[in-house]
Tab-separated table of C-alpha atoms and ligand atoms in Angstrom:
chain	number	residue	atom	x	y	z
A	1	UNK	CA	-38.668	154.389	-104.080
A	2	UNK	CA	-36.878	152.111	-101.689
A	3	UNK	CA	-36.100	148.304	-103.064
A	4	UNK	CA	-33.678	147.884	-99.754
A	5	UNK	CA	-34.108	144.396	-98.294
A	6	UNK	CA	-34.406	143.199	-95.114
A	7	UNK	CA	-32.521	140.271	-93.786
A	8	UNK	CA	-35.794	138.550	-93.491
A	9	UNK	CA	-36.561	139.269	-96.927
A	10	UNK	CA	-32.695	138.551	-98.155
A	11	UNK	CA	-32.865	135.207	-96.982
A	12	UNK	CA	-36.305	134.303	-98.015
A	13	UNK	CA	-35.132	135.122	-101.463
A	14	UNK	CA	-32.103	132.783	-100.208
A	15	UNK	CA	-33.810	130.338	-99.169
A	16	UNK	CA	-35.830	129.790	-102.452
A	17	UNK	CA	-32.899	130.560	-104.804
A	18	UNK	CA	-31.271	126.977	-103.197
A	19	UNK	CA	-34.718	125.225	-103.661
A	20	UNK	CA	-34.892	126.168	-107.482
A	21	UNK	CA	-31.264	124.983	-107.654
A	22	UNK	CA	-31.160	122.127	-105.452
A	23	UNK	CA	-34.808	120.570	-105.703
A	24	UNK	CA	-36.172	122.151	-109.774
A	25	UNK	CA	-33.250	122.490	-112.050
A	26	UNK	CA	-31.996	118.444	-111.122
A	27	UNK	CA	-35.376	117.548	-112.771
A	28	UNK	CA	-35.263	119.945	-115.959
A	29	UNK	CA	-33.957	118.187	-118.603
A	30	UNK	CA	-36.662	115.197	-117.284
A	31	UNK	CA	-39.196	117.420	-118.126
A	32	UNK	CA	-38.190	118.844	-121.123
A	33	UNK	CA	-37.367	115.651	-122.918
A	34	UNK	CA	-40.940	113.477	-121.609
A	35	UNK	CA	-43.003	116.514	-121.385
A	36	UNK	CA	-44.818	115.022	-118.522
A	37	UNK	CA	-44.133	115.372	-114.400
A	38	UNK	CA	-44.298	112.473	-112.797
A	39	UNK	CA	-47.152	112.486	-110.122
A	40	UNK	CA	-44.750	111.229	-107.118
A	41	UNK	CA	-42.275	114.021	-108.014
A	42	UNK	CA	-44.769	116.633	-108.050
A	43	UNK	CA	-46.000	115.675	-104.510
A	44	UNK	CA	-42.175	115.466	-103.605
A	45	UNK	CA	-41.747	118.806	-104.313
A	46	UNK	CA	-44.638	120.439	-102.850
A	47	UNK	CA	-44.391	118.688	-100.096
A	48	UNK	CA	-41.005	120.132	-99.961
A	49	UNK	CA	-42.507	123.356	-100.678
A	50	UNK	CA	-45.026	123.474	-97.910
A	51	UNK	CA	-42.753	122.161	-95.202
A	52	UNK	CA	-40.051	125.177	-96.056
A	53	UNK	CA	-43.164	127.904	-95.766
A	54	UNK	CA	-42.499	128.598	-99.584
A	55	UNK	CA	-46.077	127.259	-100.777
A	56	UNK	CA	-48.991	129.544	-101.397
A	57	UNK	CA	-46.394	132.609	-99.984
A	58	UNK	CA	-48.710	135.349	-101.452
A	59	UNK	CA	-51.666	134.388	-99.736
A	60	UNK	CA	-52.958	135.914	-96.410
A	61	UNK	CA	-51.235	134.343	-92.841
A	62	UNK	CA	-54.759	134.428	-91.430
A	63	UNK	CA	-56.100	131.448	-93.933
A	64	UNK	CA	-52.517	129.548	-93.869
A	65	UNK	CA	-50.642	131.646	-96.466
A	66	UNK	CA	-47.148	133.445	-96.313
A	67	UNK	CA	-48.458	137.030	-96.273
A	68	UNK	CA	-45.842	138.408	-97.633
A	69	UNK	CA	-45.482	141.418	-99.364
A	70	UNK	CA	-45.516	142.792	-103.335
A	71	UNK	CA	-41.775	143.331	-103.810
A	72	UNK	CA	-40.868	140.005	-101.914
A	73	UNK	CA	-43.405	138.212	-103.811
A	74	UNK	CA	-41.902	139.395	-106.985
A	75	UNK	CA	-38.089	138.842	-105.984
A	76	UNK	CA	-39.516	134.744	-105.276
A	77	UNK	CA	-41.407	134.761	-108.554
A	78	UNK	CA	-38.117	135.931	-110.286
A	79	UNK	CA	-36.134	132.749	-108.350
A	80	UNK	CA	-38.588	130.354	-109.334
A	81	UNK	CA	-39.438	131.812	-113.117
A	82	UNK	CA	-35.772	130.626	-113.531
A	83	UNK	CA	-37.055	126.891	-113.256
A	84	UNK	CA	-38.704	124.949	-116.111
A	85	UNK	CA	-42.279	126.243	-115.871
A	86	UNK	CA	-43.981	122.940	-115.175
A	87	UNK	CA	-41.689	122.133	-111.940
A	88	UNK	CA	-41.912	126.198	-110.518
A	89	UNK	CA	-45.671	126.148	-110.582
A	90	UNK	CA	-45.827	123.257	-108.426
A	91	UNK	CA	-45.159	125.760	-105.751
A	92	UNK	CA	-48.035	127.286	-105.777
A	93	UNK	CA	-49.039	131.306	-105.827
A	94	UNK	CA	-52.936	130.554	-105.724
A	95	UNK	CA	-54.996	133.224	-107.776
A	96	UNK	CA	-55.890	135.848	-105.348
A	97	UNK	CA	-59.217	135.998	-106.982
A	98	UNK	CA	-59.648	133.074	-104.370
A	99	UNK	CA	-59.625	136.074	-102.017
A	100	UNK	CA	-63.423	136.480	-103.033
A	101	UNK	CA	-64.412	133.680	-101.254
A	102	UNK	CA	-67.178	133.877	-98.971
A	103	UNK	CA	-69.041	131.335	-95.761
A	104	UNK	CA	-68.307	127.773	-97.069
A	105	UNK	CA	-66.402	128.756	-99.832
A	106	UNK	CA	-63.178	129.544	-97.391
A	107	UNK	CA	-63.120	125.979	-95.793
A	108	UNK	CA	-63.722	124.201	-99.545
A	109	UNK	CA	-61.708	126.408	-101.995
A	110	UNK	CA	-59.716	128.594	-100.777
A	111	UNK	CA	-58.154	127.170	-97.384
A	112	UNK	CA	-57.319	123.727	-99.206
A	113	UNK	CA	-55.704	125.607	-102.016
A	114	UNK	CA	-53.646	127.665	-99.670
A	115	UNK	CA	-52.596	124.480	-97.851
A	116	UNK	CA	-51.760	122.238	-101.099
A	117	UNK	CA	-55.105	119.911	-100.824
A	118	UNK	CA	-56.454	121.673	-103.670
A	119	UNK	CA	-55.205	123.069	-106.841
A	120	UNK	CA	-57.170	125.640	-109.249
A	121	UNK	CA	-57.524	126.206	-112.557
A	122	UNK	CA	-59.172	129.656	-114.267
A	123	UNK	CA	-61.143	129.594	-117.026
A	124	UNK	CA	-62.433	132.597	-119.430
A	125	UNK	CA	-60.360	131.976	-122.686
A	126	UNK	CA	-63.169	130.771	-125.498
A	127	UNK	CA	-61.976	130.154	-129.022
A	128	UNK	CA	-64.075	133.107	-130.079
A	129	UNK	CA	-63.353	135.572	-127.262
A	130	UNK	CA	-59.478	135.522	-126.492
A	131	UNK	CA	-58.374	139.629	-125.888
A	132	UNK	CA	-62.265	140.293	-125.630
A	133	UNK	CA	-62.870	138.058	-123.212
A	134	UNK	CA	-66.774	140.384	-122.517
A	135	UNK	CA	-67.859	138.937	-125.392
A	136	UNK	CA	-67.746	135.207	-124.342
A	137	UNK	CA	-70.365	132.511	-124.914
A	138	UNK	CA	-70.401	130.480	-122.307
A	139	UNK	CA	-73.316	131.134	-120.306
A	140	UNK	CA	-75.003	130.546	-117.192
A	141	UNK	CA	-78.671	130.933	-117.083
A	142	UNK	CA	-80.292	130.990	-113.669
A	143	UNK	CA	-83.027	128.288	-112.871
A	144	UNK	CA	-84.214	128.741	-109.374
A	145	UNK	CA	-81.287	128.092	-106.775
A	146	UNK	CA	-79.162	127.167	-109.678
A	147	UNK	CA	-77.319	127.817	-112.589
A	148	UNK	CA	-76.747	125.816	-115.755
A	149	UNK	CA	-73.582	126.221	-117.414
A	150	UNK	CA	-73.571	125.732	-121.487
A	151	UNK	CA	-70.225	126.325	-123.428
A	152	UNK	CA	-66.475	125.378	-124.276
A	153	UNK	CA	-63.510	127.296	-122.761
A	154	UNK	CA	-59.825	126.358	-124.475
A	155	UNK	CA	-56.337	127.408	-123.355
A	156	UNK	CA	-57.173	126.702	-120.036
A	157	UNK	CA	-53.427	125.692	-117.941
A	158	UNK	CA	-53.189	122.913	-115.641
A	159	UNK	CA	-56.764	121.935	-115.896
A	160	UNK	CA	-55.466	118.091	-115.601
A	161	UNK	CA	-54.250	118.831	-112.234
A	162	UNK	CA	-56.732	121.022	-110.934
A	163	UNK	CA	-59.495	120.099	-108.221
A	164	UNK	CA	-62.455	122.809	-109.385
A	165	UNK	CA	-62.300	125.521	-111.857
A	166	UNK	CA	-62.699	129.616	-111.203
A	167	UNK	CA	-64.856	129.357	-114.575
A	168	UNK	CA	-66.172	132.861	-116.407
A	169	UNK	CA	-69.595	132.629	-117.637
A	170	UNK	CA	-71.836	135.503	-119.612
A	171	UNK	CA	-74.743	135.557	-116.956
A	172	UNK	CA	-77.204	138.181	-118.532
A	173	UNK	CA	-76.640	141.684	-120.436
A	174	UNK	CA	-76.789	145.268	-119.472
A	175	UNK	CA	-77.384	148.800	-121.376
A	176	UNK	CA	-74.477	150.679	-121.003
A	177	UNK	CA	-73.221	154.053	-122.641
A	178	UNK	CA	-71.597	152.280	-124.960
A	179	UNK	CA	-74.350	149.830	-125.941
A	180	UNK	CA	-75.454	146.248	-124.748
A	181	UNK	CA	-72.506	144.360	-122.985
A	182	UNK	CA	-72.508	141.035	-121.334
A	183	UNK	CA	-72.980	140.613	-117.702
A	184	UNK	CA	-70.246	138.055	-116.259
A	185	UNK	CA	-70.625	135.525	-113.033
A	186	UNK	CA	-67.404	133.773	-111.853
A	187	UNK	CA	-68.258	130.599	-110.826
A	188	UNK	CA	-66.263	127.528	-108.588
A	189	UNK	CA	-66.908	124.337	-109.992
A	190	UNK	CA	-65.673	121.196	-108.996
A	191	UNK	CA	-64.231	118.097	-111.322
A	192	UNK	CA	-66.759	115.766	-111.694
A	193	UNK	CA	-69.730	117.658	-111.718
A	194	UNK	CA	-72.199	116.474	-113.997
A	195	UNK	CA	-72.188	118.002	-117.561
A	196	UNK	CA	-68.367	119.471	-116.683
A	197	UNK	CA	-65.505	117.704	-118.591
A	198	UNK	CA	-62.269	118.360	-119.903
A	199	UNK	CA	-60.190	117.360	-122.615
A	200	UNK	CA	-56.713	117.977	-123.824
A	201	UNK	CA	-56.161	120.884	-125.607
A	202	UNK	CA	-53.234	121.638	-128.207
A	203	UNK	CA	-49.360	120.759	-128.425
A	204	UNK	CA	-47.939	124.286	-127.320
A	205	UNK	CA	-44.624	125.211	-128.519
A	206	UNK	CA	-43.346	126.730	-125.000
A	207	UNK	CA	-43.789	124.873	-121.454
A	208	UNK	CA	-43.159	120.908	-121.403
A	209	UNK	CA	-44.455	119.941	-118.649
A	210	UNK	CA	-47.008	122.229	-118.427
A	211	UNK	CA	-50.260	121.633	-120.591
A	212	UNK	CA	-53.587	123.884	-121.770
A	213	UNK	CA	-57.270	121.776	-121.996
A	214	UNK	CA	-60.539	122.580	-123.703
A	215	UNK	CA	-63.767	122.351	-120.765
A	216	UNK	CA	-66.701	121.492	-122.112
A	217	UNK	CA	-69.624	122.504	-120.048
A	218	UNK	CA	-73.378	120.698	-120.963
A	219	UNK	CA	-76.140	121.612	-119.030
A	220	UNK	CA	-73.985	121.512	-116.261
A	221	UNK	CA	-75.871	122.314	-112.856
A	222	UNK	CA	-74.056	124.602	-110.729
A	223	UNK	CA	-75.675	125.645	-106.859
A	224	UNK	CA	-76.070	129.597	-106.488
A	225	UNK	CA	-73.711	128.797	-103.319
A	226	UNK	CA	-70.471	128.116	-105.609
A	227	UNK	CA	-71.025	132.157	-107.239
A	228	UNK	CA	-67.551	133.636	-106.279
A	229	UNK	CA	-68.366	137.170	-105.734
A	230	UNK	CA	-71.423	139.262	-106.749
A	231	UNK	CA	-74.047	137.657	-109.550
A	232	UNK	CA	-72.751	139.380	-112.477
A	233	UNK	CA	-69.838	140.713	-111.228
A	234	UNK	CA	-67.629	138.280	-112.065
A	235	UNK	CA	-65.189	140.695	-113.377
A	236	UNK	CA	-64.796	143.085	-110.339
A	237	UNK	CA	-63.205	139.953	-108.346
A	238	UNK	CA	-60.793	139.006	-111.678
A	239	UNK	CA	-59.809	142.762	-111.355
A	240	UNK	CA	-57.325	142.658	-108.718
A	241	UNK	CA	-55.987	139.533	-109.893
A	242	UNK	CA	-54.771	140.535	-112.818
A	243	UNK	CA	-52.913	143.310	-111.916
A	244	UNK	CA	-50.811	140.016	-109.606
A	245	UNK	CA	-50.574	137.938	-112.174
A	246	UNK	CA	-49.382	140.663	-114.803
A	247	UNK	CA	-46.847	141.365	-112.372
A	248	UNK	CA	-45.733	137.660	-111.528
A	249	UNK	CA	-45.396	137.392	-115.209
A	250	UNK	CA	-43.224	139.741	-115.397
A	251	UNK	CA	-41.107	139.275	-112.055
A	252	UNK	CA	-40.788	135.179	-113.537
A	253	UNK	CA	-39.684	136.725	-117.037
A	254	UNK	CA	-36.287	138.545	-115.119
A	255	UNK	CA	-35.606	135.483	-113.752
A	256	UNK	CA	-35.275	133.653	-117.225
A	257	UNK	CA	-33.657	136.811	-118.608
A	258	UNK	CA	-31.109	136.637	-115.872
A	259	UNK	CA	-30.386	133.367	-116.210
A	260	UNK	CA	-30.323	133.293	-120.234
A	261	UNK	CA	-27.850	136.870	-119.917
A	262	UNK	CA	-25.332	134.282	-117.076
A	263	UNK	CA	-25.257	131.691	-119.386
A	264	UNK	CA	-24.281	133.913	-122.976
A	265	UNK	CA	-21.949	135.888	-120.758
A	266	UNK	CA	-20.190	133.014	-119.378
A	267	UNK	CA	-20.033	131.962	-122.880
A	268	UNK	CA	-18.724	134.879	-124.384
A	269	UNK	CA	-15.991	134.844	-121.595
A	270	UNK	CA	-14.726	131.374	-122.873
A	271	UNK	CA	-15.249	130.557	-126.270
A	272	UNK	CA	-12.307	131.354	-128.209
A	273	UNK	CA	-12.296	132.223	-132.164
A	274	UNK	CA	-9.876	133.917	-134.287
A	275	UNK	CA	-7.460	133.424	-131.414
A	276	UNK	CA	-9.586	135.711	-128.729
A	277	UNK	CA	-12.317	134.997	-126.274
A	278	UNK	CA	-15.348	136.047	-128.448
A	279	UNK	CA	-16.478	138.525	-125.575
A	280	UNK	CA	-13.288	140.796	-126.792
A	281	UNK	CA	-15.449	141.349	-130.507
A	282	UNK	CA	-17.356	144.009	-129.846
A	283	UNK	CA	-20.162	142.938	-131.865
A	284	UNK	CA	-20.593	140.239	-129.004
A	285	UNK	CA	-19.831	142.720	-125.836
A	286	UNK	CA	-22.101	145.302	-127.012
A	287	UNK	CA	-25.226	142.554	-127.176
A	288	UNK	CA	-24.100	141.833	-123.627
A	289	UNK	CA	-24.172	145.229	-122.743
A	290	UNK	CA	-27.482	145.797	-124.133
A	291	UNK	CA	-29.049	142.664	-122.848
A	292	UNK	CA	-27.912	143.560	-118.924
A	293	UNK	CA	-29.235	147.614	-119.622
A	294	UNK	CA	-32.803	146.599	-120.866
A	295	UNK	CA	-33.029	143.460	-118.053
A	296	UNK	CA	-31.969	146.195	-115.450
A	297	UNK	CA	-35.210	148.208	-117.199
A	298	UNK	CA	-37.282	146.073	-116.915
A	299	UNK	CA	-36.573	144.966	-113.440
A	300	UNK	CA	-36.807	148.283	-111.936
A	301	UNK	CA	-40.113	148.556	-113.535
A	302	UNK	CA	-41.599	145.805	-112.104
A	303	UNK	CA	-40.210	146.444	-108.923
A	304	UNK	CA	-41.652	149.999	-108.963
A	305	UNK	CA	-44.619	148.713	-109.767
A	306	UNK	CA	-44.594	146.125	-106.696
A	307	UNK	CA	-43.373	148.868	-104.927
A	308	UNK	CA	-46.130	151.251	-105.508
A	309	UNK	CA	-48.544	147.774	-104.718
A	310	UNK	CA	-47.372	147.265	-101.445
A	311	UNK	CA	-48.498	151.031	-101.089
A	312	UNK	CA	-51.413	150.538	-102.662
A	313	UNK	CA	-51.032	152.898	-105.234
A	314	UNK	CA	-50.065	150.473	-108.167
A	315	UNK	CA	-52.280	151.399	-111.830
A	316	UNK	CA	-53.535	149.158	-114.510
A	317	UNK	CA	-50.873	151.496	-116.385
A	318	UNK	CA	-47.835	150.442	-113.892
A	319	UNK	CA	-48.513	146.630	-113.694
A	320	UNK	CA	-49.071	146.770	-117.745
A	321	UNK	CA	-45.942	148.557	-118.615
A	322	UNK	CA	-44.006	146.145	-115.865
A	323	UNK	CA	-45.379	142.684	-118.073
A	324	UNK	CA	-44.913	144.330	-121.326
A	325	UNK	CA	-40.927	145.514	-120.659
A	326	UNK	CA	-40.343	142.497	-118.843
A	327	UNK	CA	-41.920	139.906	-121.174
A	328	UNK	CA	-40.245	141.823	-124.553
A	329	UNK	CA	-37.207	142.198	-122.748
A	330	UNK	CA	-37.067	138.257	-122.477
A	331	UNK	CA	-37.781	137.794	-125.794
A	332	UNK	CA	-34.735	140.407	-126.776
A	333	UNK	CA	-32.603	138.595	-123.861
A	334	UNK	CA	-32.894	135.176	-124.817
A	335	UNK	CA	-33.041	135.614	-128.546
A	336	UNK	CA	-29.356	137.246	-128.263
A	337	UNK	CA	-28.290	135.295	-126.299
A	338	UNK	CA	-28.704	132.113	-128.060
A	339	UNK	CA	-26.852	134.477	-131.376
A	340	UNK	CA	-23.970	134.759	-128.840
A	341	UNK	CA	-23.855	130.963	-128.599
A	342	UNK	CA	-24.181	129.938	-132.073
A	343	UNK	CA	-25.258	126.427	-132.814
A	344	UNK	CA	-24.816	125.176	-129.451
A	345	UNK	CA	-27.364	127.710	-128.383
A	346	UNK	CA	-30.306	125.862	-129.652
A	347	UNK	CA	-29.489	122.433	-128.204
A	348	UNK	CA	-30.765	120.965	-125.561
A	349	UNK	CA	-27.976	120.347	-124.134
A	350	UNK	CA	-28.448	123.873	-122.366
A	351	UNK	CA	-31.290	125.803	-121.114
A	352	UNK	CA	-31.461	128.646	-123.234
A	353	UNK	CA	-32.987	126.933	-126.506
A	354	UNK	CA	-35.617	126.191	-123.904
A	355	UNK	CA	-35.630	129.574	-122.396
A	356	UNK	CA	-35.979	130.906	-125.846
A	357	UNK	CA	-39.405	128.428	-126.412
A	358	UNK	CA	-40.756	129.491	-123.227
A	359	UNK	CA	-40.354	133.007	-123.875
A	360	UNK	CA	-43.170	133.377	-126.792
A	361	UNK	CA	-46.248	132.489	-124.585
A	362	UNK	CA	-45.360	135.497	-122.072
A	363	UNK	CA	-46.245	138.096	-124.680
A	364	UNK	CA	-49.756	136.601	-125.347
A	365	UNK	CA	-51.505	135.322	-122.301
A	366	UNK	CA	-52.418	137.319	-119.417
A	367	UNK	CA	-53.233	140.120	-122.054
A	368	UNK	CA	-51.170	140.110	-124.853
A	369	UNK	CA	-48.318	142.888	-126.055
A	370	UNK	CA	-50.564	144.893	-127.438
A	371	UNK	CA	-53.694	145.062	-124.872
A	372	UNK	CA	-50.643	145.890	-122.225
A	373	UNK	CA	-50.066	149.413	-124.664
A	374	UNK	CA	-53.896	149.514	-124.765
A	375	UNK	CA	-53.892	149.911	-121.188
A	376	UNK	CA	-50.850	152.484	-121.053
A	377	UNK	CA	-52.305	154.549	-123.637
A	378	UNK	CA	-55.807	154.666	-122.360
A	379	UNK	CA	-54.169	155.662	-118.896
A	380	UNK	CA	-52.481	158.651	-120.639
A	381	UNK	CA	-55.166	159.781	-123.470
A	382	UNK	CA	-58.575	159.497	-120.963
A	383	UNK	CA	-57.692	162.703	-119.180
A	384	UNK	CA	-58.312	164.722	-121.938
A	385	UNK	CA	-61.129	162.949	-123.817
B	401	FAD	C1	-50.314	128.357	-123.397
B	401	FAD	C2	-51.492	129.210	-123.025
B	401	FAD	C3	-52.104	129.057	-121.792
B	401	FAD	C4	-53.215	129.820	-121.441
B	401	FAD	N1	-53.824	129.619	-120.236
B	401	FAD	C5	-55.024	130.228	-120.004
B	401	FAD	C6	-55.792	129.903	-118.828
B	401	FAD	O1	-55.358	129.119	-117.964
B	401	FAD	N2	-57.025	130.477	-118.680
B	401	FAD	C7	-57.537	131.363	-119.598
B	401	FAD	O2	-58.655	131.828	-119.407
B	401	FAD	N3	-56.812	131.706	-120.692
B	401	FAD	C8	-55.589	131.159	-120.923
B	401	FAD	N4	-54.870	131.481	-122.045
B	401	FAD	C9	-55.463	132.421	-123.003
B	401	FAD	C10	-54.714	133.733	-123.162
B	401	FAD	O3	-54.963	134.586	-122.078
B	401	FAD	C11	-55.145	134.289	-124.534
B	401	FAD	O4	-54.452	133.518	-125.508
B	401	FAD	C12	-54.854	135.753	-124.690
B	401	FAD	O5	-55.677	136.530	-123.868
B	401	FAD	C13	-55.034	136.221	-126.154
B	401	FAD	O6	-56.234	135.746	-126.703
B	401	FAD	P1	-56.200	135.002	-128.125
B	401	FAD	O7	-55.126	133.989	-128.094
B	401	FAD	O8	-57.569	134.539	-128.421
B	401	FAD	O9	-55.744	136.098	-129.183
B	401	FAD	P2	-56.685	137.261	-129.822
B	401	FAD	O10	-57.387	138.000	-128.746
B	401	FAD	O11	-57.485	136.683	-130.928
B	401	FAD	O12	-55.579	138.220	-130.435
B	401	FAD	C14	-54.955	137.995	-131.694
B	401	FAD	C15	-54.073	139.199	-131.996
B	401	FAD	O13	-54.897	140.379	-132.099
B	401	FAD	C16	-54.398	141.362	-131.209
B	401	FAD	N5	-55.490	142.176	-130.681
B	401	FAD	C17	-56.670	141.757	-130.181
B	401	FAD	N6	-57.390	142.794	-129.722
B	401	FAD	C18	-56.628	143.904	-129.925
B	401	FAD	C19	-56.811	145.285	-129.665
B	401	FAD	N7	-57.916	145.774	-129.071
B	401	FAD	N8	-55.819	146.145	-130.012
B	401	FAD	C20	-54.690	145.675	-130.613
B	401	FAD	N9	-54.460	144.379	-130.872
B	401	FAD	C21	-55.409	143.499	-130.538
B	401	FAD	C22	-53.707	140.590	-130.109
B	401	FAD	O14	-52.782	141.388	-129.404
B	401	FAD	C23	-53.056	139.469	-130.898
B	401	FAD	O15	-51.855	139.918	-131.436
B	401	FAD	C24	-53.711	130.773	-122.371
B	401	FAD	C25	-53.081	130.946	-123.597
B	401	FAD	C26	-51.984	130.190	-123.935
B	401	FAD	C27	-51.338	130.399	-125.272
C-alpha cells in the first residue's frame, strides 16, 4: 500500500484545509446556536466553492467534476468533516448514483448538480423499512408510459434544499431462492411534481443546520423517462454508491476525531490541577494515547480501503470495516475527550460538545453499526457455507 502524496494532491488537501478554516469554522457557532443557514451564506460559500475547483470534486472531469481520485477524495472529506455538518455539505460530493444517468437525464440531473444549479436529495428510508430497506412500501405501479408513485419516505437529509429527489420505490416482486422479494426502480423526481410533497421531519439531536423531511408521494405521476437505471434495478445503481458514501462517512469521521483529539490534547497540556498540567496524570495521558492509536486505526483503514478503490479492488467487507472503525472510533474520540475537559467540555463555548452530538448519527445511517459487521461477517463465513 502506498498513501504517498503528490504535490498536487498535498496542496489540494491545502487548499481545502484553509477554506474549512477561513470560509466554515467563522460561521459555526451561527449555525449551531439558530440551527438554520442563511440562504445568502450558503450561495456565498458555494460560490466560493465552485470558483476554487473544490465543488462536486468526486465527480467525473468529462461532465464538469474534479475527477479526482479515492484516497484524495477521502483526505478532502476528512478536511471538510472537521466543519459543522450543515456548512461542509454545502460543498457538494453529488451521489455518484447520479453516474446512472442516461440521454436527457445528463443535461437535467446530473450536469446541473455537478455544476451547483441543482442539488439532490435520496430517498429509500420508510418508517417501516429502515436496515431492510427491500422491504419498502412505497411503490410505483406502471400505467402505460408512466409510473404512479404511492407512499411516505422519512429521514430523508436536505430535502428542503434539494431540486428533485433519487427516490426508491418497490416496482413489482420476483421469486427468488430465498422466497418472494421486492423488485426496486430508482426514480428522479423533481419538486413540484404533482402528488410529490415534503414536510419537515423530526428535531435530530446531531447536525444544526442540517435537517431530515418526511415525502409524501400521492398518486404522483412520474414519465418512464425519469427511471435512473434499469426498471427494477434500482438497487444495482445504489450499489456503487454506497460503498462512496460508507467511505466519505468514515474519511469525515477522522476529521472530527482529529480535531476533537487537538483540542483535549491542547487541553491536557494547559490546564493545571493539583499543581501539574493535568496531561502529567497518567490517567489523562494514557486516554490521549489511546485516542491518537485507535484514530491512527481507523485512518489507515479507510485509507486502505480508498486505496484498494482507486485500484478497483475495494469489497463491501473493506468499505464496511473502514465506516464502522472510523465512526466508533469517533464516538470513543470525542466521548474522552470531552472527560479530559471536564465541565467545560460540554459547553458551547467549544466544539467538542458539538462534535460529541454529531457523532451519534454516524453509527446509524448509511447502514448502521451492526449491518457494517453483517457485511464483514458474511464476507468471511460465505466461503464455506
Ligand atoms: C439524521 C438522519 C438522516 C438520514 N438521512 C437519510 C436520507 O437522506 N435518505 C435515506 O434514505 N435515509 C436516511 N436516513 C436513514 C438511515 O439510513 C436509517 O436510519 C438507517 O438505515 C437505520 O434504519 P432505522 O433507523 O429504521 O433503524 P432499524 O433498521 O429499525 O434498526 C434498529 C436497530 O436494529 C438493528 N438491526 C436491524 N437489522 C439488523 C440486523 N439484520 N442485524 C443486526 N441488527 C440489526 C440496527 O442496527 C439498529 O440498532 C437518515 C437517518 C438519520 C437518523
Amino acid at each position: 500500500m502506498d498513501f504517498g502524496l503528490s504535490n498536487e494532491q498535498e496542496m489540494i488537501i491545502d487548499s481545502v484545509k484553509s477554506f474549512v478554516e477561513q470560509e466554515l469554522y467563522p460561521y459555526e457557532n451561527e449555525v449551531e446556536k439558530s440551527n438554520h443557514i442563511d440562504e445568502t451564506l450558503a450561495e456565498s460559500i458555494k460560490k466560493k466553492a465552485i470558483d476554487l475547483g473544490l465543488y462536486a470534486t468526486n465527480m467525473p472531469i468529462k461532465h464538469g467534476g474534479g475527477g479526482l481520485d479515492t484516497l484524495t477524495l477521502c483526505l478532502i472529506e476528512k478536511e471538510l468533516g472537521k466543519a459543522n455538518f450543515g456548512l461542509q455539505y454545502i460543498v457538494a460530493r453529488p451521489s455518484n448514483i447520479l453516474l446512472a444517468c442516461k440521454g436527457e437525464q445528463i443535461e437535467n440531473y446530473l450536469v446541473p448538480t455537478i455544476n451547483g444549479k441543482k442539488v439532490e436529495c435520496l430517498a429509500m428510508t420508510e418508517p417501516n423499512a429502515g436496515s431492510d430497506v427491500r422491504s419498502m412500501q412505497c411503490r410505483a405501479d406502471k400505467e402505460g408510459d408512466f409510473f404512479i408513485i404511492n407512499g411516505s419516505k422519512h429521514f430523508i437529509s436536505h430535502a428542503d434544499v434539494a431540486d428533485y429527489v433519487i427516490l426508491f420505490a418497490a416496482s413489482g416482486t420476483e421469486e427468488t431462492v430465498k422466497g418472494v422479494r421486492k423488485k426496486i426502480t430508482s426514480f428522479l423526481v423533481d419538486k413540484g411534481t404533482s402528488g410529490f410533497s415534503i414536510e419537515p421531519g423530526y428535531k435530530s439531536v446531531s447536525h444544526r443546520g442540517y435537517h431530515n423531511f418526511v415525502l409524501n408521494f400521492d398518486n404522483c405521476k412520474v414519465h418512464k423517462s425519469q427511471v435512473l437505471g434499469e426498471v427494477d434495478h434500482g438497487f444495482d445503481v445504489a450499489n456503487e454508491w454506497l460503498g462512496a458514501t460508507r467511505l466519505s462517512v468514515a474519511a469525515m469521521c477522522l476529521g472530527r476525531a482529529e480535531r476533537a483529539l487537538q483540542i483535549a490534547t491542547e487541553w491536557a497540556a494547559t490546564r493545571e490541577q493539583f499543581g501539574q498540567k493535568i496531561g502529567k496524570f497518567q490517567g489523562v495521558s494514557f486516554k490521549l494515547a489511546d485516542m491518537s492509536t485507535e484514530l491512527h486505526a481507523a485512518e489507515l483503514l479507510t485509507l486502505r480501503a480508498a486505496w484498494k478503490d482507486t485500484k478497483g479492488e475495494m469489497t463491501n467487507s473493506d468499505a464496511a470495516m473502514a465506516k464502522l472503525k472510523a465512526t466508533e472510533t469517533l464516538a470513543m474520540v470525542s466521548d474522552e475527550a470531552i472527560q479530559i475537559l471536564g465541565g467545560m467540555g460540554l459547553m458551547d463555548e467549544l466544539p467538542l460538545e458539538r462534535i460529541w452530538r454529531d457523532h451519534r448519527v454516524e453509527r446509524i445511517w448509511d447502514g448502521t453499526s451492526e449491518i457494517q459487521r453483517h457485511i464483514i461477517s458474511r464476507s468471511l463465513l460465505r466461503p464455506h457455507e
